[in-house]
Amino acid sequence: MRGFASISALSRHFPRSHYVLARVAKSIPVFLAIAVCNFILLKLAPGDAADVLAGEAGSATPEYLAALKSQFGLDQPTWAQLAHYVGRLLRLDLGWSFRNNQGVLALILERLPATLLLMIGALGLAFILGAALGVLASRHVNGALDNLISVVALLFYATPLFLVGLGLIIVFAVHLGWLPTGGLTTVGASYTGLRFAVDVALHLAMPLVTLALFFLALYARLMRASMLEVFNQDYVTTARAKGLSEGRITVRHVLRNAMMPMVTMLGLQVGTLLGGSVVVETVFAWPGIGRLAFEAVMSRDLNLLLGILLICSVVVIMANILVDLAYAWLDPRIELAR
Amino acid sequence: MTGALAFCRRFARNRAALAGLVLLLAILLMAALAGVLFPDDPWDMVAQPLLWPGQDGEYPLGSDLMGRDLMSGLFHGARVSLAFGFTATAAALLIGVTAGALAGYYGGLVDDVLMRITELFQTVPPFILAIVLVVILTPSALTIVTAIALVSWPGVARLVRAEFLSLRGREFVQAGVVLGMGDARLILTQILPNALGPIIVSASLMVATSILLEASLAFLGLGDPNLMSWGTIIGAGRDALRSAWYVAALPGAAILVTVLAFSLVGEGLNDALNPRLRNR
């Protein structure tokens, strides 16, 4: 009852919180389904679940293995094991990584901020620059500038991420010496305050640009197509007939509506972005989840990998909730309740 | 037949698409001639290790950390990478087209269930799922193709479903129903052939992304240890990424050209199939 009262109080102050709650509730089955998938993957692995959960055969003590086996009830039928496993995930118990001698959840949460910083920075850069280039191209359809933007976008799209990273390292770190080759901060230097922020920003620059370029290409092409679509609408003709300047029509009338497919794309790309960060973080030794995934691959720490898969899926689910909210903000006709 | 001719003419008028086709043919030629030009095993350690490109005339593109000829590796790698791209795409098409066709044709519960599964696969980050699958099933050509196919099908499924939804109610399908055609016959002989255009366009892009995915997996050390793809060379070059960067950069450039070729061809096909959209 109290919970209900506080929810309605909340929704009085923040009219959208109801919607957010409904959206979160809708995501729970997806989370459960992913948990079941994780269980299936665990079952597919060679050896039994206890071996996998213990990291790898040999790295756990026999006592611990025996304890795990009874704890997981591996003698029980599969559905009971599944219920047990999902229950554990719901309590955010992702197990222990013997390779790192640390809990899987703690390990992932420790690395998450670095990846989120990289991801949000890259998405932001790709979105803003991509939108700008798309608008520019759409204002000069089939002109020289449009063709140039198309060619550059296509090149960025086709270049493997690691190759971009490699190129940047060779030019900016090895030859010019302007930027550090990798890592999050300068090793040994314990900066604080502004110096620290600048240091991180310098380290962030290359991985961020590498990750952003691929998505920049996608957004530029999408924005161009979307702008052209909206420019053909009747209400734009009306705006022209009213005598508004092209610049004002572009910014005030077309841009906002042309943004809709961009926002959809943003939601669809979060998962791809997380995958791309595995490669980028490996190239730049950026200590985020992607690098952690690479380390887990190298040591065949399957339980840690499954934990990363689960948490990354949760990040995608949350990003999609944010995208839905952004939709409603961009287009008030979309009702929040349904 | 005149339709096909008009299609070819529209495609040929698109300079970018033609350039893509030329690049694609060059890569296919590379793959076809690998055995003739470089009859020796690309795994053979023939040269001094870490020869830079141009340093030794006999190995124009240099050698890797183990003294393997990079030129030979690139030619043989074209074979393996293209084979990965085509088989993974074929497998993904099989899953995606089946799921999309069933969902779009039958609708209702079938559609609901299949679309929930599709959404699930679109929520899980594809590359990370591919990594987990390959690690669990241990890296081999079969498991890599399986993993790439399993993360690539949802896009096709959605596309095919949308096509089926719009074609299902058309008169020619209704005519088929009246003639007493069964579901399978309606799907395979009436609706599917008419949905083929967009499927081919997305397939050409999928070959490119499959090659990229395989290379990324190999970059992380998850390639088939017995097959030398471009990704394998990149993975082997990862340890000397900074000192001998050309080892990873050369196959990387080959992948760039291949992805570019498939994208250009795919776009050209798309424009030629939808002539009305061309002048956008």
CSV table of C-alpha atoms in Angstrom, one decimal, chain A:
chain,number,residue,atom,x,y,z
A,1,MET,CA,0.0,0.0,0.0
A,2,ARG,CA,2.7,2.4,1.0
A,3,GLY,CA,4.6,1.5,-2.1
A,4,PHE,CA,1.6,2.3,-4.2
A,5,ALA,CA,1.0,5.6,-2.5
A,6,SER,CA,4.6,6.6,-3.1
A,7,ILE,CA,4.4,5.6,-6.7
A,8,SER,CA,1.3,7.8,-7.3
A,9,ALA,CA,3.0,10.6,-5.4
A,10,LEU,CA,6.0,10.2,-7.7
A,11,SER,CA,3.9,10.2,-10.8
A,12,ARG,CA,2.2,13.5,-9.6
A,13,HIS,CA,5.6,15.2,-9.5
A,14,PHE,CA,7.0,13.4,-12.5
A,15,PRO,CA,4.2,12.5,-14.9
A,16,ARG,CA,6.5,10.2,-16.9
A,17,SER,CA,7.5,8.0,-14.0
A,18,HIS,CA,4.4,5.9,-14.5
A,19,TYR,CA,5.4,5.2,-18.0
A,20,VAL,CA,9.0,4.5,-16.9
A,21,LEU,CA,7.7,1.9,-14.4
A,22,ALA,CA,5.5,0.3,-17.0
A,23,ARG,CA,8.4,0.2,-19.4
A,24,VAL,CA,10.6,-1.4,-16.8
A,25,ALA,CA,7.9,-4.0,-16.0
A,26,LYS,CA,7.8,-4.8,-19.7
A,27,SER,CA,11.5,-5.4,-19.7
A,28,ILE,CA,11.4,-8.0,-17.0
A,29,PRO,CA,10.3,-10.9,-19.3
A,30,VAL,CA,13.1,-10.0,-21.6
A,31,PHE,CA,15.6,-10.1,-18.8
A,32,LEU,CA,14.2,-13.5,-17.7
A,33,ALA,CA,14.5,-14.8,-21.3
A,34,ILE,CA,18.1,-13.7,-21.4
A,35,ALA,CA,18.7,-15.4,-18.1
A,36,VAL,CA,17.3,-18.6,-19.6
A,37,CYS,CA,19.5,-18.2,-22.6
A,38,ASN,CA,22.5,-17.9,-20.4
A,39,PHE,CA,21.5,-21.1,-18.7
A,40,ILE,CA,21.3,-22.9,-22.0
A,41,LEU,CA,24.7,-21.6,-23.0
A,42,LEU,CA,26.0,-22.8,-19.6
A,43,LYS,CA,24.6,-26.2,-20.3
A,44,LEU,CA,26.1,-26.3,-23.8
A,45,ALA,CA,29.6,-25.8,-22.3
A,46,PRO,CA,31.8,-28.9,-21.9
A,47,GLY,CA,31.8,-30.2,-18.3
A,48,ASP,CA,29.0,-29.6,-15.8
A,49,ALA,CA,27.9,-26.2,-14.6
A,50,ALA,CA,30.0,-26.4,-11.5
A,51,ASP,CA,33.2,-26.6,-13.6
A,52,VAL,CA,32.1,-23.6,-15.6
A,53,LEU,CA,31.1,-21.6,-12.6
A,54,ALA,CA,34.3,-22.3,-10.8
A,55,GLY,CA,36.2,-20.8,-13.7
A,56,GLU,CA,38.1,-23.7,-15.2
A,57,ALA,CA,39.0,-27.1,-14.0
A,58,GLY,CA,42.0,-26.9,-11.9
A,59,SER,CA,41.7,-23.4,-10.7
A,60,ALA,CA,39.2,-24.2,-8.0
A,61,THR,CA,39.7,-26.4,-5.0
A,62,PRO,CA,37.9,-29.8,-5.0
A,63,GLU,CA,36.1,-28.8,-1.8
A,64,TYR,CA,34.8,-25.7,-3.5
A,65,LEU,CA,33.7,-27.7,-6.5
A,66,ALA,CA,31.9,-30.2,-4.3
A,67,ALA,CA,30.2,-27.4,-2.4
A,68,LEU,CA,29.2,-25.8,-5.6
A,69,LYS,CA,27.7,-29.0,-6.9
A,70,SER,CA,25.5,-29.5,-3.9
A,71,GLN,CA,24.7,-25.9,-3.8
A,72,PHE,CA,23.5,-26.0,-7.4
A,73,GLY,CA,21.8,-29.4,-7.0
A,74,LEU,CA,23.3,-30.8,-10.1
A,75,ASP,CA,21.6,-34.1,-9.2
A,76,GLN,CA,18.3,-32.4,-9.5
A,77,PRO,CA,16.3,-32.3,-12.8
A,78,THR,CA,17.1,-29.6,-15.3
A,79,TRP,CA,14.1,-27.4,-14.6
A,80,ALA,CA,15.1,-27.2,-10.9
A,81,GLN,CA,18.6,-26.2,-11.9
A,82,LEU,CA,17.2,-23.6,-14.2
A,83,ALA,CA,14.9,-22.1,-11.5
A,84,HIS,CA,17.9,-22.0,-9.1
A,85,TYR,CA,20.1,-20.3,-11.7
A,86,VAL,CA,17.5,-17.7,-12.6
A,87,GLY,CA,16.8,-17.1,-9.0
A,88,ARG,CA,20.5,-16.5,-8.4
A,89,LEU,CA,20.7,-14.0,-11.3
A,90,LEU,CA,17.7,-12.1,-9.9
A,91,ARG,CA,19.5,-11.7,-6.7
A,92,LEU,CA,22.4,-10.4,-8.8
A,93,ASP,CA,24.6,-13.2,-7.7
A,94,LEU,CA,26.7,-13.8,-10.8
A,95,GLY,CA,29.3,-16.1,-9.2
A,96,TRP,CA,33.0,-15.9,-8.6
A,97,SER,CA,35.8,-15.4,-11.1
A,98,PHE,CA,38.7,-17.5,-10.0
A,99,ARG,CA,41.0,-16.1,-12.6
A,100,ASN,CA,40.6,-12.6,-11.1
A,101,ASN,CA,39.9,-13.8,-7.6
A,102,GLN,CA,36.9,-11.4,-7.4
A,103,GLY,CA,33.2,-11.6,-7.7
A,104,VAL,CA,31.9,-11.4,-11.3
A,105,LEU,CA,29.4,-8.6,-10.6
A,106,ALA,CA,32.0,-6.5,-8.7
A,107,LEU,CA,34.5,-7.0,-11.5
A,108,ILE,CA,32.0,-5.9,-14.1
A,109,LEU,CA,30.7,-2.9,-12.1
A,110,GLU,CA,34.3,-1.8,-11.6
A,111,ARG,CA,34.9,-1.8,-15.3
A,112,LEU,CA,31.5,-0.5,-16.4
A,113,PRO,CA,32.1,3.3,-15.9
A,114,ALA,CA,35.1,3.3,-18.3
A,115,THR,CA,33.0,1.6,-21.0
A,116,LEU,CA,29.9,3.8,-20.4
A,117,LEU,CA,32.2,6.9,-20.7
A,118,LEU,CA,33.6,5.6,-24.0
A,119,MET,CA,30.2,4.5,-25.3
A,120,ILE,CA,28.2,7.7,-24.4
A,121,GLY,CA,31.1,9.8,-25.7
A,122,ALA,CA,31.3,7.9,-29.0
A,123,LEU,CA,27.5,7.8,-29.5
A,124,GLY,CA,27.3,11.5,-28.7
A,125,LEU,CA,30.0,12.5,-31.1
A,126,ALA,CA,28.6,10.2,-33.8
A,127,PHE,CA,25.1,11.4,-33.3
A,128,ILE,CA,25.9,15.1,-33.4
A,129,LEU,CA,28.5,15.1,-36.1
A,130,GLY,CA,26.5,12.5,-38.1
A,131,ALA,CA,23.3,14.7,-37.9
A,132,ALA,CA,25.3,17.8,-38.9
A,133,LEU,CA,26.9,16.0,-41.9
A,134,GLY,CA,23.5,14.5,-42.9
A,135,VAL,CA,21.8,17.9,-42.8
A,136,LEU,CA,24.7,19.4,-44.8
A,137,ALA,CA,24.5,16.7,-47.4
A,138,SER,CA,20.7,17.0,-47.7
A,139,ARG,CA,21.0,20.7,-48.3
A,140,HIS,CA,23.3,20.0,-51.3
A,141,VAL,CA,21.7,16.9,-52.8
A,142,ASN,CA,23.8,15.3,-55.5
A,143,GLY,CA,26.3,18.2,-55.3
A,144,ALA,CA,30.0,17.9,-54.7
A,145,LEU,CA,29.7,18.3,-51.0
A,146,ASP,CA,27.0,15.6,-50.8
A,147,ASN,CA,29.1,13.2,-52.8
A,148,LEU,CA,32.2,13.9,-50.7
A,149,ILE,CA,30.2,13.2,-47.5
A,150,SER,CA,28.8,10.0,-49.0
A,151,VAL,CA,32.2,8.7,-50.0
A,152,VAL,CA,33.8,9.5,-46.7
A,153,ALA,CA,30.9,7.9,-44.8
A,154,LEU,CA,31.1,4.8,-46.9
A,155,LEU,CA,34.9,4.5,-46.3
A,156,PHE,CA,34.4,4.9,-42.5
A,157,TYR,CA,31.6,2.3,-42.6
A,158,ALA,CA,33.8,-0.2,-44.5
A,159,THR,CA,36.9,0.2,-42.4
A,160,PRO,CA,37.3,-2.4,-39.6
A,161,LEU,CA,37.4,-0.8,-36.2
A,162,PHE,CA,40.8,-2.1,-35.3
A,163,LEU,CA,42.3,-0.7,-38.5
A,164,VAL,CA,41.1,2.8,-37.6
A,165,GLY,CA,42.5,2.4,-34.1
A,166,LEU,CA,45.8,1.2,-35.5
A,167,GLY,CA,46.0,4.1,-38.0
A,168,LEU,CA,45.4,6.6,-35.2
A,169,ILE,CA,48.0,5.0,-33.0
A,170,ILE,CA,50.6,5.1,-35.7
A,171,VAL,CA,49.9,8.7,-36.6
A,172,PHE,CA,49.1,10.4,-33.3
A,173,ALA,CA,50.9,8.3,-30.8
A,174,VAL,CA,54.0,6.9,-32.5
A,175,HIS,CA,54.8,9.5,-35.1
A,176,LEU,CA,53.5,12.8,-33.7
A,177,GLY,CA,53.6,11.8,-30.1
A,178,TRP,CA,50.6,13.9,-29.3
A,179,LEU,CA,48.4,11.3,-27.6
A,180,PRO,CA,49.2,8.3,-25.3
A,181,THR,CA,48.9,4.9,-27.0
A,182,GLY,CA,46.6,3.3,-24.5
A,183,GLY,CA,45.2,2.9,-21.0
A,184,LEU,CA,42.9,5.2,-19.0
A,185,THR,CA,45.4,7.4,-17.2
A,186,THR,CA,49.2,8.0,-17.3
A,187,VAL,CA,50.8,5.1,-15.4
A,188,GLY,CA,52.6,6.4,-12.2
A,189,ALA,CA,51.2,9.9,-12.4
A,190,SER,CA,48.6,10.4,-9.6
A,191,TYR,CA,46.8,13.5,-10.9
A,192,THR,CA,43.9,15.0,-9.2
A,193,GLY,CA,41.1,17.4,-10.2
A,194,LEU,CA,41.4,19.1,-13.5
A,195,ARG,CA,44.8,17.5,-14.4
A,196,PHE,CA,43.2,14.1,-13.9
A,197,ALA,CA,40.2,15.0,-16.2
A,198,VAL,CA,42.6,16.3,-18.9
A,199,ASP,CA,44.7,13.2,-18.6
A,200,VAL,CA,41.7,10.9,-19.0
A,201,ALA,CA,40.4,13.0,-21.9
A,202,LEU,CA,43.7,12.7,-23.7
A,203,HIS,CA,43.6,8.9,-23.2
A,204,LEU,CA,40.0,8.8,-24.3
A,205,ALA,CA,40.4,10.8,-27.5
A,206,MET,CA,41.6,8.0,-29.8
A,207,PRO,CA,39.4,5.1,-28.7
A,208,LEU,CA,36.4,7.5,-28.7
A,209,VAL,CA,37.0,8.7,-32.3
A,210,THR,CA,37.7,5.1,-33.4
A,211,LEU,CA,34.4,3.8,-32.0
A,212,ALA,CA,32.5,6.9,-33.2
A,213,LEU,CA,33.6,6.9,-36.9
A,214,PHE,CA,31.7,3.7,-37.8
A,215,PHE,CA,28.5,5.0,-36.3
A,216,LEU,CA,29.1,8.5,-37.6
A,217,ALA,CA,28.9,7.0,-41.1
A,218,LEU,CA,25.6,5.3,-40.3
A,219,TYR,CA,24.1,8.4,-38.8
A,220,ALA,CA,25.2,10.7,-41.6
A,221,ARG,CA,23.6,8.5,-44.2
A,222,LEU,CA,20.4,8.0,-42.2
A,223,MET,CA,20.1,11.7,-41.4
A,224,ARG,CA,20.5,12.6,-45.1
A,225,ALA,CA,17.7,10.2,-46.2
A,226,SER,CA,15.5,11.3,-43.3
A,227,MET,CA,15.9,15.0,-44.0
A,228,LEU,CA,15.1,14.5,-47.7
A,229,GLU,CA,12.0,12.5,-46.7
A,230,VAL,CA,10.7,15.3,-44.4
A,231,PHE,CA,11.6,18.0,-46.9
A,232,ASN,CA,9.0,16.5,-49.3
A,233,GLN,CA,6.2,16.8,-46.8
A,234,ASP,CA,3.3,19.2,-47.4
A,235,TYR,CA,3.8,21.2,-44.2
A,236,VAL,CA,7.3,22.1,-45.4
A,237,THR,CA,5.8,23.4,-48.6
A,238,THR,CA,3.4,25.4,-46.5
A,239,ALA,CA,6.3,26.8,-44.5
A,240,ARG,CA,8.0,27.8,-47.8
A,241,ALA,CA,4.8,29.4,-49.0
A,242,LYS,CA,4.7,31.5,-45.8
A,243,GLY,CA,8.0,32.9,-46.9
A,244,LEU,CA,10.2,31.4,-44.2
A,245,SER,CA,13.9,31.2,-45.0
A,246,GLU,CA,15.4,27.8,-45.9
A,247,GLY,CA,17.6,27.9,-42.9
A,248,ARG,CA,14.7,28.5,-40.5
A,249,ILE,CA,12.7,25.7,-42.2
A,250,THR,CA,15.6,23.3,-41.8
A,251,VAL,CA,16.2,24.0,-38.2
A,252,ARG,CA,12.8,24.7,-36.8
A,253,HIS,CA,10.5,22.5,-39.0
A,254,VAL,CA,12.5,19.6,-40.6
A,255,LEU,CA,15.2,18.8,-38.1
A,256,ARG,CA,13.0,17.7,-35.2
A,257,ASN,CA,10.9,15.3,-37.3
A,258,ALA,CA,14.0,14.0,-39.2
A,259,MET,CA,15.5,13.1,-35.8
A,260,MET,CA,13.0,10.3,-35.2
A,261,PRO,CA,14.7,7.6,-37.3
A,262,MET,CA,18.0,8.7,-35.8
A,263,VAL,CA,16.7,8.0,-32.3
A,264,THR,CA,15.4,4.6,-33.4
A,265,MET,CA,18.9,3.8,-34.8
A,266,LEU,CA,20.4,5.0,-31.5
A,267,GLY,CA,18.5,2.4,-29.6
A,268,LEU,CA,19.2,-0.4,-32.1
A,269,GLN,CA,23.0,0.4,-32.1
A,270,VAL,CA,23.7,0.2,-28.4
A,271,GLY,CA,24.3,-3.6,-28.6
A,272,THR,CA,26.5,-3.2,-31.7
A,273,LEU,CA,28.4,-0.4,-29.9
A,274,LEU,CA,29.1,-2.7,-26.9
A,275,GLY,CA,30.5,-5.3,-29.3
A,276,GLY,CA,32.6,-2.7,-31.0
A,277,SER,CA,34.0,-1.6,-27.7
A,278,VAL,CA,35.5,-5.1,-27.2
A,279,VAL,CA,37.7,-4.6,-30.2
A,280,VAL,CA,38.5,-0.9,-29.5
A,281,GLU,CA,39.2,-1.5,-25.8
A,282,THR,CA,41.5,-4.3,-26.8
A,283,VAL,CA,43.5,-2.2,-29.2
A,284,PHE,CA,43.8,0.8,-26.8
A,285,ALA,CA,44.1,-1.2,-23.6
A,286,TRP,CA,41.1,0.8,-22.3
A,287,PRO,CA,40.1,-0.8,-19.0
A,288,GLY,CA,36.4,-1.3,-19.6
A,289,ILE,CA,34.0,-4.2,-20.0
A,290,GLY,CA,35.2,-4.9,-23.5
A,291,ARG,CA,38.8,-5.3,-22.4
A,292,LEU,CA,37.5,-7.5,-19.5
A,293,ALA,CA,35.7,-9.7,-22.1
A,294,PHE,CA,38.9,-10.0,-24.1
A,295,GLU,CA,40.7,-11.1,-20.9
A,296,ALA,CA,38.0,-13.5,-20.1
A,297,VAL,CA,38.3,-15.0,-23.7
A,298,MET,CA,42.1,-15.3,-23.2
A,299,SER,CA,41.7,-17.2,-19.9
A,300,ARG,CA,38.5,-19.0,-21.0
A,301,ASP,CA,36.7,-17.7,-18.0
A,302,LEU,CA,33.2,-18.6,-19.2
A,303,ASN,CA,31.3,-17.6,-16.1
A,304,LEU,CA,32.7,-14.1,-16.4
A,305,LEU,CA,31.9,-14.0,-20.1
A,306,LEU,CA,28.3,-15.0,-19.4
A,307,GLY,CA,28.1,-12.3,-16.7
A,308,ILE,CA,29.3,-9.7,-19.2
A,309,LEU,CA,26.8,-10.9,-21.7
A,310,LEU,CA,24.0,-10.5,-19.1
A,311,ILE,CA,25.0,-7.1,-17.9
A,312,CYS,CA,25.5,-5.8,-21.5
A,313,SER,CA,22.0,-7.0,-22.3
A,314,VAL,CA,20.7,-5.1,-19.3
A,315,VAL,CA,22.5,-2.0,-20.6
A,316,VAL,CA,20.8,-2.4,-23.9
A,317,ILE,CA,17.4,-2.8,-22.2
A,318,MET,CA,17.9,0.4,-20.2
A,319,ALA,CA,19.1,2.2,-23.3
A,320,ASN,CA,15.9,1.2,-25.1
A,321,ILE,CA,13.8,2.6,-22.3
A,322,LEU,CA,15.7,5.9,-22.6
A,323,VAL,CA,15.1,5.9,-26.4
A,324,ASP,CA,11.3,5.4,-25.9
A,325,LEU,CA,11.3,8.4,-23.5
A,326,ALA,CA,13.3,10.5,-26.0
A,327,TYR,CA,10.6,9.5,-28.6
A,328,ALA,CA,7.8,10.9,-26.5
A,329,TRP,CA,9.8,14.1,-26.0
A,330,LEU,CA,10.5,14.6,-29.7
A,331,ASP,CA,7.0,13.8,-30.7
A,332,PRO,CA,4.3,14.6,-28.2
A,333,ARG,CA,1.7,12.8,-30.2
A,334,ILE,CA,3.2,9.5,-29.1
A,335,GLU,CA,1.4,8.7,-25.9
A,336,LEU,CA,3.5,7.7,-23.0
A,337,ALA,CA,0.9,5.4,-21.4
A,338,ARG,CA,0.8,2.9,-24.2
